[in-house]
PDB file of C-alpha atoms in Angstrom:
ATOM      1  CA  UNK A  40      83.014  76.914 114.704  1.00 38.00           C
ATOM      2  CA  UNK A  41      79.031  78.169 115.069  1.00 41.00           C
ATOM      3  CA  UNK A  42      78.535  81.994 113.803  1.00 40.00           C
ATOM      4  CA  UNK A  43      77.285  83.992 116.333  1.00 39.00           C
ATOM      5  CA  UNK A  44      74.345  86.277 115.874  1.00 44.00           C
ATOM      6  CA  UNK A  45      75.539  89.865 116.251  1.00 42.00           C
ATOM      7  CA  UNK A  46      72.288  91.375 115.524  1.00 47.00           C
ATOM      8  CA  UNK A  47      71.025  93.718 118.293  1.00 49.00           C
ATOM      9  CA  UNK A  48      68.172  92.084 120.427  1.00 46.00           C
ATOM     10  CA  UNK A  49      64.730  94.444 120.436  1.00 49.00           C
ATOM     11  CA  UNK A  50      64.423  97.114 123.156  1.00 45.00           C
ATOM     12  CA  UNK A  51      61.761  96.450 125.337  1.00 43.00           C
ATOM     13  CA  UNK A  52      61.170  99.956 125.898  1.00 42.00           C
ATOM     14  CA  UNK A  53      61.505 102.337 123.345  1.00 44.00           C
ATOM     15  CA  UNK A  54      62.178 105.134 125.786  1.00 43.00           C
ATOM     16  CA  UNK A  55      65.329 103.367 126.687  1.00 51.00           C
ATOM     17  CA  UNK A  56      66.739 103.972 123.415  1.00 56.00           C
ATOM     18  CA  UNK A  57      68.179 107.561 123.342  1.00 68.00           C
ATOM     19  CA  UNK A  58      69.505 106.620 127.114  1.00 74.00           C
ATOM     20  CA  UNK A  59      71.590 103.803 126.058  1.00 75.00           C
ATOM     21  CA  UNK A  60      73.240 105.648 123.384  1.00 76.00           C
ATOM     22  CA  UNK A  61      73.606 108.459 126.360  1.00 82.00           C
ATOM     23  CA  UNK A  62      75.312 106.403 128.509  1.00 83.00           C
ATOM     24  CA  UNK A  63      77.511 104.840 125.782  1.00 81.00           C
ATOM     25  CA  UNK A  64      78.502 108.355 124.770  1.00 84.00           C
ATOM     26  CA  UNK A  65      79.517 108.989 128.239  1.00 87.00           C
ATOM     27  CA  UNK A  66      81.392 106.237 128.484  1.00 84.00           C
ATOM     28  CA  UNK A  67      83.052 106.325 125.576  1.00 84.00           C
ATOM     29  CA  UNK A  68      84.388 109.812 126.839  1.00 89.00           C
ATOM     30  CA  UNK A  69      85.267 109.208 129.759  1.00 90.00           C
ATOM     31  CA  UNK A  70      87.853 106.798 128.375  1.00 88.00           C
ATOM     32  CA  UNK A  71      89.126 108.984 125.622  1.00 90.00           C
ATOM     33  CA  UNK A  72      89.360 111.892 128.268  1.00 93.00           C
ATOM     34  CA  UNK A  73      90.676 109.626 131.233  1.00 90.00           C
ATOM     35  CA  UNK A  74      93.663 107.808 129.061  1.00 89.00           C
ATOM     36  CA  UNK A  75      96.992 109.438 130.567  1.00 91.00           C
ATOM     37  CA  UNK A  76      98.482 109.722 126.863  1.00 91.00           C
ATOM     38  CA  UNK A  77      95.484 111.632 125.598  1.00 93.00           C
ATOM     39  CA  UNK A  78      95.916 113.866 128.482  1.00 94.00           C
ATOM     40  CA  UNK A  79      99.313 114.579 127.860  1.00 94.00           C
ATOM     41  CA  UNK A  80      98.540 115.929 124.599  1.00 94.00           C
ATOM     42  CA  UNK A  81      95.932 117.906 125.561  1.00 95.00           C
ATOM     43  CA  UNK A  82      98.890 119.229 127.779  1.00 95.00           C
ATOM     44  CA  UNK A  83     101.272 119.549 125.186  1.00 94.00           C
ATOM     45  CA  UNK A  84      98.809 121.567 123.148  1.00 95.00           C
ATOM     46  CA  UNK A  85      98.127 124.317 126.038  1.00 95.00           C
ATOM     47  CA  UNK A  86     101.922 124.513 126.021  1.00 95.00           C
ATOM     48  CA  UNK A  87     102.408 125.562 122.266  1.00 94.00           C
ATOM     49  CA  UNK A  88     100.769 129.276 122.526  1.00 94.00           C
ATOM     50  CA  UNK A  89     102.595 129.892 126.021  1.00 94.00           C
ATOM     51  CA  UNK A  90     106.228 128.811 124.583  1.00 93.00           C
ATOM     52  CA  UNK A  91     105.194 131.097 121.324  1.00 91.00           C
ATOM     53  CA  UNK A  92     104.022 134.124 123.747  1.00 90.00           C
ATOM     54  CA  UNK A  93     107.023 134.332 125.972  1.00 90.00           C
ATOM     55  CA  UNK A  94     109.488 133.675 123.223  1.00 87.00           C
ATOM     56  CA  UNK A  95     108.013 136.524 121.278  1.00 86.00           C
ATOM     57  CA  UNK A  96     107.729 138.489 124.330  1.00 83.00           C
ATOM     58  CA  UNK A  97     111.663 138.082 125.267  1.00 84.00           C
ATOM     59  CA  UNK A  98     112.699 138.340 121.469  1.00 79.00           C
ATOM     60  CA  UNK A  99     111.118 140.702 118.748  1.00 68.00           C
ATOM     61  CA  UNK A 100     110.801 138.553 115.690  1.00 65.00           C
ATOM     62  CA  UNK A 101     111.459 140.038 112.042  1.00 66.00           C
ATOM     63  CA  UNK A 102     109.002 140.120 109.382  1.00 63.00           C
ATOM     64  CA  UNK A 103     108.954 136.853 107.603  1.00 60.00           C
ATOM     65  CA  UNK A 104     110.821 135.005 110.548  1.00 64.00           C
ATOM     66  CA  UNK A 105     109.021 132.217 112.081  1.00 65.00           C
ATOM     67  CA  UNK A 106     105.073 131.150 111.486  1.00 69.00           C
ATOM     68  CA  UNK A 107     102.137 133.111 109.774  1.00 70.00           C
ATOM     69  CA  UNK A 108     100.901 135.863 111.838  1.00 75.00           C
ATOM     70  CA  UNK A 109     103.890 135.972 114.190  1.00 77.00           C
ATOM     71  CA  UNK A 110     105.025 139.594 113.092  1.00 72.00           C
ATOM     72  CA  UNK A 111     102.071 140.858 113.826  1.00 76.00           C
ATOM     73  CA  UNK A 112     101.924 139.280 117.332  1.00 74.00           C
ATOM     74  CA  UNK A 113     103.751 141.810 118.890  1.00 72.00           C
ATOM     75  CA  UNK A 114     101.023 144.786 117.897  1.00 75.00           C
ATOM     76  CA  UNK A 115      97.723 142.434 119.018  1.00 82.00           C
ATOM     77  CA  UNK A 116      97.590 139.553 121.280  1.00 84.00           C
ATOM     78  CA  UNK A 117      95.004 137.777 119.354  1.00 88.00           C
ATOM     79  CA  UNK A 118      97.184 137.103 116.785  1.00 88.00           C
ATOM     80  CA  UNK A 119      99.068 134.527 119.151  1.00 90.00           C
ATOM     81  CA  UNK A 120      95.864 132.459 118.541  1.00 91.00           C
ATOM     82  CA  UNK A 121      96.554 132.131 114.764  1.00 91.00           C
ATOM     83  CA  UNK A 122      99.888 131.839 115.324  1.00 90.00           C
ATOM     84  CA  UNK A 123      99.511 128.998 117.541  1.00 92.00           C
ATOM     85  CA  UNK A 124      96.977 126.879 115.270  1.00 93.00           C
ATOM     86  CA  UNK A 125      99.313 127.727 112.359  1.00 91.00           C
ATOM     87  CA  UNK A 126     102.061 126.054 114.150  1.00 91.00           C
ATOM     88  CA  UNK A 127      99.794 122.712 115.503  1.00 93.00           C
ATOM     89  CA  UNK A 128      98.357 122.685 112.479  1.00 90.00           C
ATOM     90  CA  UNK A 129     101.055 120.556 110.442  1.00 89.00           C
ATOM     91  CA  UNK A 130     102.223 118.148 113.437  1.00 90.00           C
ATOM     92  CA  UNK A 131     100.920 118.869 116.710  1.00 93.00           C
ATOM     93  CA  UNK A 132      97.064 118.338 116.111  1.00 94.00           C
ATOM     94  CA  UNK A 133      97.393 115.571 113.623  1.00 94.00           C
ATOM     95  CA  UNK A 134      99.147 113.533 115.975  1.00 94.00           C
ATOM     96  CA  UNK A 135      96.866 113.783 118.584  1.00 94.00           C
ATOM     97  CA  UNK A 136      94.246 112.845 116.435  1.00 94.00           C
ATOM     98  CA  UNK A 137      96.716 109.903 115.420  1.00 94.00           C
ATOM     99  CA  UNK A 138      96.901 108.679 118.840  1.00 93.00           C
ATOM    100  CA  UNK A 139      92.872 108.894 119.845  1.00 94.00           C
ATOM    101  CA  UNK A 140      91.216 107.891 116.155  1.00 93.00           C
ATOM    102  CA  UNK A 141      93.934 105.084 115.628  1.00 90.00           C
ATOM    103  CA  UNK A 142      92.889 103.321 119.235  1.00 89.00           C
ATOM    104  CA  UNK A 143      89.558 103.999 118.959  1.00 87.00           C
ATOM    105  CA  UNK A 144      88.755 100.159 117.704  1.00 85.00           C
ATOM    106  CA  UNK A 145      92.065  98.852 117.609  1.00 87.00           C
ATOM    107  CA  UNK A 146      92.481  99.484 121.363  1.00 82.00           C
ATOM    108  CA  UNK A 147      89.317  97.989 122.122  1.00 75.00           C
ATOM    109  CA  UNK A 148      90.514  94.719 120.022  1.00 80.00           C
ATOM    110  CA  UNK A 149      93.783  94.540 121.768  1.00 77.00           C
ATOM    111  CA  UNK A 150      92.498  94.660 125.294  1.00 72.00           C
ATOM    112  CA  UNK A 151      89.456  91.989 124.246  1.00 71.00           C
ATOM    113  CA  UNK A 152      86.911  93.966 125.109  1.00 71.00           C
ATOM    114  CA  UNK A 153      85.568  94.396 121.659  1.00 70.00           C
ATOM    115  CA  UNK A 154      83.699  91.276 121.435  1.00 68.00           C
ATOM    116  CA  UNK A 155      81.794  91.901 124.879  1.00 67.00           C
ATOM    117  CA  UNK A 156      80.757  95.245 123.134  1.00 67.00           C
ATOM    118  CA  UNK A 157      79.071  93.860 119.932  1.00 67.00           C
ATOM    119  CA  UNK A 158      77.951  90.993 122.153  1.00 65.00           C
ATOM    120  CA  UNK A 159      75.768  92.995 124.617  1.00 65.00           C
ATOM    121  CA  UNK A 160      74.213  93.390 122.196  1.00 65.00           C
ATOM    122  CA  UNK A 161      75.579  96.759 120.479  1.00 67.00           C
ATOM    123  CA  UNK A 162      75.241  97.132 116.367  1.00 73.00           C
ATOM    124  CA  UNK A 163      78.822  97.974 114.687  1.00 77.00           C
ATOM    125  CA  UNK A 164      76.868 101.067 113.446  1.00 80.00           C
ATOM    126  CA  UNK A 165      76.211 102.622 116.871  1.00 80.00           C
ATOM    127  CA  UNK A 166      79.953 101.340 118.235  1.00 80.00           C
ATOM    128  CA  UNK A 167      81.308 103.657 114.952  1.00 85.00           C
ATOM    129  CA  UNK A 168      79.151 106.450 115.568  1.00 88.00           C
ATOM    130  CA  UNK A 169      79.943 106.529 119.299  1.00 88.00           C
ATOM    131  CA  UNK A 170      83.513 105.979 118.977  1.00 89.00           C
ATOM    132  CA  UNK A 171      83.646 108.508 116.104  1.00 91.00           C
ATOM    133  CA  UNK A 172      81.876 111.027 118.152  1.00 93.00           C
ATOM    134  CA  UNK A 173      84.365 110.508 120.746  1.00 93.00           C
ATOM    135  CA  UNK A 174      87.510 111.383 118.345  1.00 94.00           C
ATOM    136  CA  UNK A 175      85.618 114.040 117.531  1.00 95.00           C
ATOM    137  CA  UNK A 176      85.009 115.462 120.859  1.00 95.00           C
ATOM    138  CA  UNK A 177      88.939 115.317 121.522  1.00 96.00           C
ATOM    139  CA  UNK A 178      89.458 116.483 118.560  1.00 95.00           C
ATOM    140  CA  UNK A 179      87.332 119.827 118.959  1.00 96.00           C
ATOM    141  CA  UNK A 180      88.454 120.137 122.598  1.00 96.00           C
ATOM    142  CA  UNK A 181      92.191 120.271 121.153  1.00 95.00           C
ATOM    143  CA  UNK A 182      91.390 122.639 119.006  1.00 96.00           C
ATOM    144  CA  UNK A 183      89.581 124.751 121.110  1.00 96.00           C
ATOM    145  CA  UNK A 184      92.230 124.554 124.024  1.00 96.00           C
ATOM    146  CA  UNK A 185      94.882 126.013 121.399  1.00 96.00           C
ATOM    147  CA  UNK A 186      92.870 128.768 120.844  1.00 95.00           C
ATOM    148  CA  UNK A 187      91.592 129.702 124.272  1.00 96.00           C
ATOM    149  CA  UNK A 188      94.673 129.699 125.894  1.00 96.00           C
ATOM    150  CA  UNK A 189      96.495 131.184 122.823  1.00 93.00           C
ATOM    151  CA  UNK A 190      94.158 134.357 123.151  1.00 93.00           C
ATOM    152  CA  UNK A 191      94.172 134.553 126.959  1.00 94.00           C
ATOM    153  CA  UNK A 192      98.137 134.009 126.677  1.00 93.00           C
ATOM    154  CA  UNK A 193      98.299 136.544 123.844  1.00 91.00           C
ATOM    155  CA  UNK A 194      96.030 139.432 125.976  1.00 90.00           C
ATOM    156  CA  UNK A 195      97.765 139.127 129.007  1.00 91.00           C
ATOM    157  CA  UNK A 196     101.218 139.410 127.223  1.00 88.00           C
ATOM    158  CA  UNK A 197     100.842 141.746 124.552  1.00 85.00           C
ATOM    159  CA  UNK A 198      97.203 143.260 124.918  1.00 83.00           C
ATOM    160  CA  UNK A 199      94.308 143.236 122.677  1.00 80.00           C
ATOM    161  CA  UNK A 200      92.873 146.122 120.905  1.00 80.00           C
ATOM    162  CA  UNK A 201      91.430 146.481 117.005  1.00 78.00           C
ATOM    163  CA  UNK A 202      92.466 143.582 114.589  1.00 81.00           C
ATOM    164  CA  UNK A 203      94.242 144.954 111.854  1.00 79.00           C
ATOM    165  CA  UNK A 204      93.585 142.311 108.934  1.00 81.00           C
ATOM    166  CA  UNK A 205      95.462 141.157 106.275  1.00 79.00           C
ATOM    167  CA  UNK A 206      93.593 143.339 103.916  1.00 75.00           C
ATOM    168  CA  UNK A 207      94.622 146.263 105.721  1.00 78.00           C
ATOM    169  CA  UNK A 208      91.578 146.812 107.258  1.00 80.00           C
ATOM    170  CA  UNK A 209      91.277 147.315 111.263  1.00 82.00           C
ATOM    171  CA  UNK A 210      88.152 145.759 113.094  1.00 84.00           C
ATOM    172  CA  UNK A 211      86.895 145.535 116.580  1.00 87.00           C
ATOM    173  CA  UNK A 212      87.917 142.974 119.083  1.00 87.00           C
ATOM    174  CA  UNK A 213      84.764 141.564 118.913  1.00 88.00           C
ATOM    175  CA  UNK A 214      84.780 141.257 115.061  1.00 88.00           C
ATOM    176  CA  UNK A 215      88.065 139.594 115.683  1.00 87.00           C
ATOM    177  CA  UNK A 216      87.107 136.930 118.424  1.00 91.00           C
ATOM    178  CA  UNK A 217      84.140 136.281 115.868  1.00 93.00           C
ATOM    179  CA  UNK A 218      87.045 135.700 113.244  1.00 91.00           C
ATOM    180  CA  UNK A 219      88.596 133.500 116.050  1.00 92.00           C
ATOM    181  CA  UNK A 220      86.086 131.069 116.100  1.00 94.00           C
ATOM    182  CA  UNK A 221      85.831 130.801 112.654  1.00 93.00           C
ATOM    183  CA  UNK A 222      89.418 130.185 112.103  1.00 93.00           C
ATOM    184  CA  UNK A 223      88.818 127.097 114.822  1.00 95.00           C
ATOM    185  CA  UNK A 224      86.165 125.577 113.279  1.00 95.00           C
ATOM    186  CA  UNK A 225      87.850 125.603 109.988  1.00 94.00           C
ATOM    187  CA  UNK A 226      90.796 123.736 111.739  1.00 95.00           C
ATOM    188  CA  UNK A 227      88.333 121.177 113.119  1.00 95.00           C
ATOM    189  CA  UNK A 228      86.876 120.507 110.081  1.00 94.00           C
ATOM    190  CA  UNK A 229      90.118 120.318 108.243  1.00 92.00           C
ATOM    191  CA  UNK A 230      91.128 117.506 110.649  1.00 95.00           C
ATOM    192  CA  UNK A 231      87.734 115.537 110.261  1.00 95.00           C
ATOM    193  CA  UNK A 232      89.325 114.045 107.556  1.00 93.00           C
ATOM    194  CA  UNK A 233      92.477 112.841 109.044  1.00 94.00           C
ATOM    195  CA  UNK A 234      90.236 110.991 112.132  1.00 94.00           C
ATOM    196  CA  UNK A 235      87.899 109.665 109.630  1.00 94.00           C
ATOM    197  CA  UNK A 236      91.074 107.880 108.165  1.00 94.00           C
ATOM    198  CA  UNK A 237      92.276 107.146 111.348  1.00 94.00           C
ATOM    199  CA  UNK A 238      89.764 105.268 112.237  1.00 92.00           C
ATOM    200  CA  UNK A 239      89.297 103.409 109.045  1.00 92.00           C
ATOM    201  CA  UNK A 240      92.909 102.328 110.030  1.00 93.00           C
ATOM    202  CA  UNK A 241      91.683 101.437 113.806  1.00 90.00           C
ATOM    203  CA  UNK A 242      89.253  99.297 111.833  1.00 88.00           C
ATOM    204  CA  UNK A 243      91.839  96.942 110.533  1.00 89.00           C
ATOM    205  CA  UNK A 244      94.246  96.029 112.797  1.00 85.00           C
ATOM    206  CA  UNK A 245      94.174  94.915 116.455  1.00 86.00           C
ATOM    207  CA  UNK A 246      97.480  96.805 117.081  1.00 88.00           C
ATOM    208  CA  UNK A 247      96.251 100.539 118.071  1.00 88.00           C
ATOM    209  CA  UNK A 248      99.753 101.556 117.734  1.00 91.00           C
ATOM    210  CA  UNK A 249     100.048 100.185 113.779  1.00 92.00           C
ATOM    211  CA  UNK A 250      96.813 102.202 113.112  1.00 91.00           C
ATOM    212  CA  UNK A 251      98.492 105.339 114.711  1.00 93.00           C
ATOM    213  CA  UNK A 252     101.573 105.071 112.789  1.00 94.00           C
ATOM    214  CA  UNK A 253      99.803 104.173 109.478  1.00 94.00           C
ATOM    215  CA  UNK A 254      97.626 107.840 110.483  1.00 93.00           C
ATOM    216  CA  UNK A 255     100.561 109.762 110.886  1.00 93.00           C
ATOM    217  CA  UNK A 256     102.327 108.255 107.645  1.00 94.00           C
ATOM    218  CA  UNK A 257      99.326 109.197 105.432  1.00 93.00           C
ATOM    219  CA  UNK A 258      99.194 113.064 106.760  1.00 92.00           C
ATOM    220  CA  UNK A 259     103.065 112.896 106.219  1.00 92.00           C
ATOM    221  CA  UNK A 260     102.303 111.672 102.377  1.00 93.00           C
ATOM    222  CA  UNK A 261      99.897 114.118 101.878  1.00 92.00           C
ATOM    223  CA  UNK A 262     102.570 117.107 103.121  1.00 90.00           C
ATOM    224  CA  UNK A 263     105.110 115.564 100.698  1.00 91.00           C
ATOM    225  CA  UNK A 264     103.034 115.391  97.874  1.00 92.00           C
ATOM    226  CA  UNK A 265     101.333 118.618  98.642  1.00 88.00           C
ATOM    227  CA  UNK A 266     105.114 120.340  97.955  1.00 87.00           C
ATOM    228  CA  UNK A 267     106.069 118.710  94.776  1.00 87.00           C
ATOM    229  CA  UNK A 268     105.005 121.364  92.236  1.00 85.00           C
ATOM    230  CA  UNK A 269     105.395 119.410  89.593  1.00 84.00           C
ATOM    231  CA  UNK A 270     101.952 117.683  90.331  1.00 82.00           C
ATOM    232  CA  UNK A 271      99.969 120.443  89.695  1.00 81.00           C
ATOM    233  CA  UNK A 272      96.547 120.999  89.894  1.00 82.00           C
ATOM    234  CA  UNK A 273      96.296 117.204  91.369  1.00 86.00           C
ATOM    235  CA  UNK A 274      97.751 119.113  94.632  1.00 87.00           C
ATOM    236  CA  UNK A 275      94.018 120.936  95.216  1.00 87.00           C
ATOM    237  CA  UNK A 276      92.488 117.242  96.234  1.00 89.00           C
ATOM    238  CA  UNK A 277      95.021 116.094  98.774  1.00 89.00           C
ATOM    239  CA  UNK A 278      93.818 116.688 102.155  1.00 91.00           C
ATOM    240  CA  UNK A 279      96.269 118.449 103.348  1.00 89.00           C
ATOM    241  CA  UNK A 280      96.633 120.954 100.636  1.00 88.00           C
ATOM    242  CA  UNK A 281      94.319 123.830 102.455  1.00 88.00           C
ATOM    243  CA  UNK A 282      95.107 123.509 105.880  1.00 88.00           C
ATOM    244  CA  UNK A 283      96.711 126.659 106.107  1.00 86.00           C
ATOM    245  CA  UNK A 284      94.108 128.525 104.164  1.00 87.00           C
ATOM    246  CA  UNK A 285      92.218 129.955 107.020  1.00 88.00           C
ATOM    247  CA  UNK A 286      93.968 133.035 106.877  1.00 84.00           C
ATOM    248  CA  UNK A 287      91.023 133.717 104.029  1.00 87.00           C
ATOM    249  CA  UNK A 288      89.384 134.535 107.266  1.00 89.00           C
ATOM    250  CA  UNK A 289      91.322 137.773 108.220  1.00 86.00           C
ATOM    251  CA  UNK A 290      90.635 139.747 105.608  1.00 87.00           C
ATOM    252  CA  UNK A 291      88.001 142.237 104.514  1.00 84.00           C
ATOM    253  CA  UNK A 292      85.708 140.543 101.901  1.00 86.00           C
ATOM    254  CA  UNK A 293      86.263 137.088 102.803  1.00 86.00           C
ATOM    255  CA  UNK A 294      86.210 134.547 100.133  1.00 87.00           C
ATOM    256  CA  UNK A 295      83.489 132.545 100.987  1.00 88.00           C
ATOM    257  CA  UNK A 296      82.323 130.162  97.870  1.00 90.00           C
ATOM    258  CA  UNK A 297      86.291 128.867  98.294  1.00 88.00           C
ATOM    259  CA  UNK A 298      85.943 128.612 101.853  1.00 90.00           C
ATOM    260  CA  UNK A 299      83.152 126.807 101.811  1.00 91.00           C
ATOM    261  CA  UNK A 300      84.673 124.037  98.993  1.00 90.00           C
ATOM    262  CA  UNK A 301      87.973 123.852 100.683  1.00 90.00           C
ATOM    263  CA  UNK A 302      85.972 122.715 103.964  1.00 91.00           C
ATOM    264  CA  UNK A 303      84.010 120.076 101.893  1.00 92.00           C
ATOM    265  CA  UNK A 304      87.182 118.233 101.178  1.00 91.00           C
ATOM    266  CA  UNK A 305      88.202 116.855 104.222  1.00 91.00           C
ATOM    267  CA  UNK A 306      84.102 116.152 104.420  1.00 92.00           C
ATOM    268  CA  UNK A 307      84.781 114.080 101.250  1.00 92.00           C
ATOM    269  CA  UNK A 308      87.544 112.207 102.390  1.00 90.00           C
ATOM    270  CA  UNK A 309      85.922 111.570 105.680  1.00 90.00           C
ATOM    271  CA  UNK A 310      82.719 110.289 103.922  1.00 86.00           C
TER     272      UNK A 310
END
C-alpha cells in the first residue's frame, strides 16, 4: 500500500494561519458543546448544587455529617459552592472529563472523519491542540457552572454575608467570592491531568467507550490507592491525593508554596 504524506502543505497567505486555527477551534467547540450526552452531563452538574441546597434547606445537617463545608452552609450561602465542588470532584466532574476527553480523538476515528481531518491537510500537533482546547473548555464550563449555580442558589436559600474561614477569622463577601474563584481555578487545574490521560487513551483506540472507561478506571485506581495508608509517602504523587485540599484557600494564612506544589502535580501528569 502506498504511503500517504500527511504533512501540511505550505500556507499561501500568512494572515490566514490564525484564522484557520480559529475556525478549527470554533468547529471543535460546537462539536463538544453540541453533543447531547455532553449537554446532559452539564445539566447534571447544574442540578447537584440545587439538590444539595434544597436538601439542606428542608433538614438541618449535624456537624460532621455529609460532605465538607455542609455544616457551615446554613450560616452562609457561599459555602454551597464549596460543598458542591467537594461533591462533584471525586465522581461527577471526572466522569464528565472522561466522557469528553475519551471521545476527543477516538470519536473521530470511529466516525471515519479522522483521516479526512489529517488529509485537509492538518498537522497532528494542531489537531491535538484543538482537541485539547475543546476538552479544557468543557472542563472549565463544568467547574464554572457548579461554582456559579452554587453561589446563586446558596445566596437565594441561605443569604450571604461575611465568610467565617476555617481558621475562625471572618472576611468580607468580596473576599469570599475571590476565594471561591480561586477554589474553582484549583479544581480546574486538578482535573487537567485526568483530561490529558483521557486524551492519551483516546489516541490509542478507535472505540470511544473504551477510552472513556479507561479514564474512569484510572481515576478510580488513583482514589483506591490513595485510600491505602500503608503506601505512605507514595500517595503524595497520586493524581487524586490533593484534589480536596482546596480548603487551604479558606484559611486566613494560606500556605501558598503547598498550593503551588499541589497544583504542579496534575500539570506534571498532563505533561
